[in-house]
Amino acid sequence: MRRAVILLAVALAAALVAGTDAAGRPNRFESKRAFAFLRWQVELGPRPAGSVASRTLAARLVKLLPGARYQAVPGGLRNVVYTVRGRDPKRYVVVGAHYDTKDYPGFVGANDGASGTAVAYELARALRPRTVRPTVVFVFFDGEEAPDDSSFEQNGMRGSRVAAQAYKRAQAMVLLDMIGDRNLGIPREQGSSDRLFARVRASASRVGAGRVFAGQTGTILDDHVPFARAGVPSVDLIDFTFPCWHKSCDDLSAVSATSLDVVGETVADVLRGF
Ligand SMILES: [Zn+2]
């Protein structure tokens, strides 16, 4: 018992010093910080595109990520773009997440909106220049949600359409959407690049999250689609089996910091692999 306690203490101390987990894997993603940012977004209340709360969130991202800027989206909307320079100035990849929430009364989108935004934010905050080969362009999309789900193809993905035209030479695009679900499972979405998803899976295995990224699902219309249509190999990391999708139960009780960590560590590893 005592020996076990000492060993545990030594392991924890080593982990703190080296920035690794108990299994010796590097810890590259601070899920507590990410979860705090998720919580802060939820506390703003509903954040539909164009709302005061949505603008407050965008302004917070610009303030927290020095050098971040707005990218105009038709209808008075705005993406937030933040670039971290890589070692190879000619290559770049895009990591994206939408920050608006579905416009239903009282809908706070802890998973659908806040989770992807929180993970993209924490990845952006922690990534130091020239630590990965390509430049990484983080894009927080405005206006992903359509006023009505049946018109999503025409009226949704508003911010990502603009960003896809601006960044159509990207080497890859990784979309984070609904990745905070407590019971997380991220199958390969059919419209996603096979090769890029294989990279994601390999990274997930390396960080000890291989089981989360298993199986296949059908085609999902999401913010990666404008990039894929522009010829950018893209993946949609999404758990679309979420029982609270576009329901009022998509609140803090539906999400977990562990899920954010699984995705954050995986994508941090993917970025290092390019
Ligand atoms: Zn949604």
Short mmCIF file of C-alpha atoms and ligand atoms in Angstrom, two decimals:
data_model
loop_
_atom_site.label_atom_id
_atom_site.label_comp_id
_atom_site.label_asym_id
_atom_site.label_seq_id
_atom_site.Cartn_x
_atom_site.Cartn_y
_atom_site.Cartn_z
CA MET A 1 0.00 0.00 0.00
CA ARG A 2 2.66 2.43 1.11
CA ARG A 3 4.96 1.34 -1.68
CA ALA A 4 2.14 1.81 -4.17
CA VAL A 5 1.50 5.30 -2.86
CA ILE A 6 5.19 6.21 -3.17
CA LEU A 7 5.37 4.76 -6.67
CA LEU A 8 2.27 6.70 -7.65
CA ALA A 9 3.75 9.89 -6.23
CA VAL A 10 6.98 9.32 -8.15
CA ALA A 11 5.03 8.64 -11.35
CA LEU A 12 2.95 11.79 -10.90
CA ALA A 13 6.03 13.90 -10.17
CA ALA A 14 7.74 12.50 -13.27
CA ALA A 15 4.64 13.23 -15.30
CA LEU A 16 4.58 16.82 -14.08
CA VAL A 17 8.26 17.33 -14.84
CA ALA A 18 8.24 15.72 -18.27
CA GLY A 19 4.69 16.69 -19.27
CA THR A 20 3.62 13.09 -19.77
CA ASP A 21 0.69 11.03 -18.57
CA ALA A 22 0.96 8.03 -16.24
CA ALA A 23 1.61 5.77 -19.26
CA GLY A 24 4.52 7.98 -20.30
CA ARG A 25 2.73 9.57 -23.22
CA PRO A 26 3.27 13.31 -23.74
CA ASN A 27 0.57 15.58 -22.43
CA ARG A 28 0.10 18.22 -25.10
CA PHE A 29 -3.43 19.36 -24.35
CA GLU A 30 -4.73 20.99 -21.20
CA SER A 31 -8.28 19.73 -20.98
CA LYS A 32 -9.03 21.72 -17.82
CA ARG A 33 -8.39 24.96 -19.66
CA ALA A 34 -10.41 23.77 -22.62
CA PHE A 35 -13.31 22.81 -20.37
CA ALA A 36 -13.16 26.18 -18.60
CA PHE A 37 -13.54 27.87 -21.98
CA LEU A 38 -16.44 25.57 -22.86
CA ARG A 39 -18.12 26.50 -19.59
CA TRP A 40 -17.55 30.21 -20.18
CA GLN A 41 -19.26 29.95 -23.57
CA VAL A 42 -22.25 28.10 -22.10
CA GLU A 43 -22.57 30.75 -19.40
CA LEU A 44 -22.98 33.37 -22.15
CA GLY A 45 -26.29 31.65 -22.92
CA PRO A 46 -27.58 31.03 -26.46
CA ARG A 47 -25.08 32.25 -29.08
CA PRO A 48 -26.87 32.26 -32.44
CA ALA A 49 -25.06 33.90 -35.35
CA GLY A 50 -25.27 37.69 -35.19
CA SER A 51 -26.36 37.80 -31.53
CA VAL A 52 -24.67 39.95 -28.89
CA ALA A 53 -23.50 36.81 -27.06
CA SER A 54 -21.96 35.43 -30.25
CA ARG A 55 -20.14 38.73 -30.84
CA THR A 56 -18.92 38.69 -27.24
CA LEU A 57 -17.49 35.21 -27.79
CA ALA A 58 -15.76 36.21 -31.04
CA ALA A 59 -14.26 39.28 -29.37
CA ARG A 60 -13.01 37.08 -26.51
CA LEU A 61 -11.25 34.77 -28.98
CA VAL A 62 -9.59 37.75 -30.65
CA LYS A 63 -8.44 39.01 -27.27
CA LEU A 64 -7.20 35.65 -25.98
CA LEU A 65 -5.29 34.77 -29.16
CA PRO A 66 -2.95 37.70 -29.87
CA GLY A 67 -2.84 38.41 -33.60
CA ALA A 68 -6.20 36.79 -34.30
CA ARG A 69 -8.41 38.69 -36.74
CA TYR A 70 -11.92 38.76 -38.11
CA GLN A 71 -12.84 37.47 -41.55
CA ALA A 72 -16.05 38.99 -42.93
CA VAL A 73 -18.91 36.63 -43.75
CA PRO A 74 -21.98 37.83 -45.71
CA GLY A 75 -24.88 38.99 -43.55
CA GLY A 76 -22.67 40.90 -41.10
CA LEU A 77 -21.19 37.70 -39.64
CA ARG A 78 -17.53 37.10 -38.82
CA ASN A 79 -15.14 34.19 -38.66
CA VAL A 80 -12.19 34.47 -36.30
CA VAL A 81 -8.85 33.46 -37.85
CA TYR A 82 -5.66 32.78 -35.92
CA THR A 83 -2.44 31.64 -37.58
CA VAL A 84 0.51 29.86 -35.98
CA ARG A 85 3.55 29.85 -38.23
CA GLY A 86 5.13 26.49 -39.08
CA ARG A 87 8.68 25.59 -40.08
CA ASP A 88 7.72 25.29 -43.76
CA PRO A 89 6.26 28.65 -44.87
CA LYS A 90 4.84 27.15 -48.07
CA ARG A 91 2.47 24.69 -46.44
CA TYR A 92 -0.53 25.13 -44.20
CA VAL A 93 -3.37 23.15 -42.69
CA VAL A 94 -6.70 24.38 -41.34
CA VAL A 95 -8.27 23.41 -38.00
CA GLY A 96 -11.87 24.61 -37.77
CA ALA A 97 -14.88 24.68 -35.46
CA HIS A 98 -18.11 26.64 -35.52
CA TYR A 99 -18.78 28.99 -32.62
CA ASP A 100 -22.43 29.86 -33.26
CA THR A 101 -25.27 27.86 -31.74
CA LYS A 102 -28.58 26.72 -33.17
CA ASP A 103 -31.16 29.46 -32.80
CA TYR A 104 -33.66 27.80 -30.45
CA PRO A 105 -34.89 29.55 -27.32
CA GLY A 106 -32.68 28.57 -24.38
CA PHE A 107 -30.37 26.34 -26.46
CA VAL A 108 -26.82 26.74 -25.10
CA GLY A 109 -24.94 24.18 -27.25
CA ALA A 110 -22.38 22.85 -24.74
CA ASN A 111 -21.53 20.12 -27.23
CA ASP A 112 -22.85 21.58 -30.50
CA GLY A 113 -20.82 24.74 -30.66
CA ALA A 114 -18.87 25.14 -27.43
CA SER A 115 -16.95 21.82 -27.45
CA GLY A 116 -15.33 22.20 -30.87
CA THR A 117 -14.62 25.87 -30.20
CA ALA A 118 -13.02 25.04 -26.84
CA VAL A 119 -10.72 22.36 -28.27
CA ALA A 120 -9.71 24.50 -31.27
CA TYR A 121 -9.05 27.42 -28.92
CA GLU A 122 -6.88 25.39 -26.54
CA LEU A 123 -4.91 23.83 -29.43
CA ALA A 124 -4.35 27.32 -30.84
CA ARG A 125 -3.34 28.78 -27.48
CA ALA A 126 -0.82 26.04 -26.75
CA LEU A 127 0.79 25.71 -30.19
CA ARG A 128 4.12 27.54 -30.35
CA PRO A 129 5.43 28.84 -33.69
CA ARG A 130 7.67 26.50 -35.71
CA THR A 131 6.99 23.47 -33.53
CA VAL A 132 5.14 21.76 -36.40
CA ARG A 133 6.02 21.72 -40.08
CA PRO A 134 3.05 23.44 -41.73
CA THR A 135 1.55 26.72 -40.65
CA VAL A 136 -1.70 26.04 -38.81
CA VAL A 137 -4.65 28.29 -39.59
CA PHE A 138 -7.31 28.04 -36.89
CA VAL A 139 -10.71 29.21 -38.11
CA PHE A 140 -13.68 29.72 -35.79
CA PHE A 141 -16.66 29.67 -38.12
CA ASP A 142 -19.64 31.93 -37.73
CA GLY A 143 -23.04 30.97 -39.13
CA GLU A 144 -22.67 27.20 -39.38
CA GLU A 145 -26.23 26.63 -38.25
CA ALA A 146 -29.08 27.36 -40.65
CA PRO A 147 -32.25 29.07 -39.46
CA ASP A 148 -34.03 25.84 -40.33
CA ASP A 149 -32.41 22.38 -40.62
CA SER A 150 -34.15 21.59 -43.92
CA SER A 151 -32.34 24.52 -45.58
CA PHE A 152 -28.89 23.66 -44.18
CA GLU A 153 -27.34 23.07 -47.61
CA GLN A 154 -28.40 26.56 -48.77
CA ASN A 155 -28.26 28.59 -45.57
CA GLY A 156 -25.85 26.79 -43.24
CA MET A 157 -22.02 26.61 -43.38
CA ARG A 158 -21.88 30.34 -44.07
CA GLY A 159 -18.52 31.01 -42.43
CA SER A 160 -16.85 27.88 -43.76
CA ARG A 161 -17.82 28.73 -47.35
CA VAL A 162 -15.87 31.98 -47.04
CA ALA A 163 -12.91 30.34 -45.30
CA ALA A 164 -12.75 27.47 -47.82
CA GLN A 165 -12.29 29.95 -50.67
CA ALA A 166 -9.61 31.83 -48.73
CA TYR A 167 -7.74 28.64 -47.75
CA LYS A 168 -8.33 26.30 -50.67
CA ARG A 169 -4.61 25.56 -51.00
CA ALA A 170 -4.53 23.97 -47.54
CA GLN A 171 -2.82 20.62 -47.30
CA ALA A 172 -5.58 19.38 -44.99
CA MET A 173 -8.61 20.52 -43.03
CA VAL A 174 -9.64 19.07 -39.65
CA LEU A 175 -13.11 19.97 -38.39
CA LEU A 176 -14.08 19.66 -34.73
CA ASP A 177 -17.83 19.52 -34.16
CA MET A 178 -19.74 17.90 -31.29
CA ILE A 179 -16.70 16.26 -29.73
CA GLY A 180 -17.50 16.84 -26.05
CA ASP A 181 -20.23 14.21 -25.64
CA ARG A 182 -19.68 12.20 -22.44
CA ASN A 183 -20.14 8.98 -24.35
CA LEU A 184 -17.77 9.84 -27.17
CA GLY A 185 -17.43 7.83 -30.38
CA ILE A 186 -16.04 9.32 -33.60
CA PRO A 187 -16.50 7.05 -36.60
CA ARG A 188 -15.13 7.87 -40.05
CA GLU A 189 -17.62 10.16 -41.75
CA GLN A 190 -18.09 9.09 -45.35
CA GLY A 191 -17.40 12.48 -46.93
CA SER A 192 -14.08 12.69 -45.06
CA SER A 193 -10.72 11.90 -46.65
CA ASP A 194 -9.76 8.26 -46.08
CA ARG A 195 -6.06 9.03 -45.81
CA LEU A 196 -6.55 11.91 -43.42
CA PHE A 197 -8.86 9.89 -41.20
CA ALA A 198 -6.25 7.10 -41.18
CA ARG A 199 -3.77 9.68 -39.85
CA VAL A 200 -6.28 10.68 -37.17
CA ARG A 201 -6.73 7.05 -36.20
CA ALA A 202 -2.98 6.47 -36.01
CA SER A 203 -2.60 9.55 -33.80
CA ALA A 204 -5.51 8.43 -31.61
CA SER A 205 -3.79 5.07 -31.08
CA ARG A 206 -0.54 6.82 -30.18
CA VAL A 207 -2.23 8.96 -27.53
CA GLY A 208 -4.20 6.00 -26.15
CA ALA A 209 -7.58 6.94 -27.66
CA GLY A 210 -7.78 4.44 -30.51
CA ARG A 211 -11.07 2.96 -29.33
CA VAL A 212 -12.89 6.30 -29.66
CA PHE A 213 -12.13 6.62 -33.39
CA ALA A 214 -13.72 3.40 -34.63
CA GLY A 215 -16.33 2.43 -37.21
CA GLN A 216 -17.96 4.33 -40.05
CA THR A 217 -20.96 6.55 -40.53
CA GLY A 218 -22.78 8.06 -43.52
CA THR A 219 -22.20 11.45 -45.12
CA ILE A 220 -22.69 14.46 -42.86
CA LEU A 221 -23.11 17.98 -44.21
CA ASP A 222 -20.85 20.11 -42.07
CA ASP A 223 -18.20 22.84 -42.26
CA HIS A 224 -15.64 20.49 -43.85
CA VAL A 225 -17.83 20.16 -46.98
CA PRO A 226 -16.92 23.55 -48.54
CA PHE A 227 -13.23 22.64 -48.07
CA ALA A 228 -13.67 19.16 -49.52
CA ARG A 229 -15.52 20.67 -52.49
CA ALA A 230 -12.61 23.09 -52.97
CA GLY A 231 -10.28 20.07 -53.22
CA VAL A 232 -8.82 20.13 -49.70
CA PRO A 233 -8.49 16.70 -48.03
CA SER A 234 -10.78 17.14 -45.04
CA VAL A 235 -12.09 15.22 -42.04
CA ASP A 236 -15.15 15.87 -39.91
CA LEU A 237 -14.47 14.74 -36.35
CA ILE A 238 -18.03 14.50 -35.08
CA ASP A 239 -20.12 12.28 -32.82
CA PHE A 240 -23.46 12.55 -34.55
CA THR A 241 -25.13 9.93 -32.34
CA PHE A 242 -25.45 12.60 -29.66
CA PRO A 243 -28.93 12.18 -28.12
CA CYS A 244 -29.22 15.89 -27.24
CA TRP A 245 -28.54 17.18 -30.77
CA HIS A 246 -30.44 20.48 -31.13
CA LYS A 247 -32.25 19.83 -27.86
CA SER A 248 -32.23 21.79 -24.62
CA CYS A 249 -30.40 18.91 -22.88
CA ASP A 250 -27.21 19.90 -24.80
CA ASP A 251 -25.92 21.59 -21.65
CA LEU A 252 -22.98 21.13 -19.25
CA SER A 253 -24.37 17.80 -18.02
CA ALA A 254 -23.95 16.33 -21.54
CA VAL A 255 -20.22 17.00 -21.94
CA SER A 256 -16.95 16.01 -20.27
CA ALA A 257 -13.38 17.28 -20.05
CA THR A 258 -12.16 13.74 -20.77
CA SER A 259 -13.80 13.81 -24.18
CA LEU A 260 -12.20 17.17 -24.95
CA ASP A 261 -8.85 15.72 -23.90
CA VAL A 262 -9.16 12.66 -26.16
CA VAL A 263 -9.77 14.86 -29.20
CA GLY A 264 -7.29 17.56 -28.19
CA GLU A 265 -4.43 15.11 -27.66
CA THR A 266 -5.27 13.31 -30.90
CA VAL A 267 -5.36 16.46 -33.04
CA ALA A 268 -2.18 17.81 -31.39
CA ASP A 269 -0.49 14.58 -32.49
CA VAL A 270 -1.98 14.82 -36.01
CA LEU A 271 -0.51 18.31 -36.39
CA ARG A 272 2.94 17.05 -35.46
CA GLY A 273 2.71 14.36 -38.13
CA PHE A 274 2.46 16.65 -41.17
ZN ZN B 1 -25.93 22.12 -34.68
#
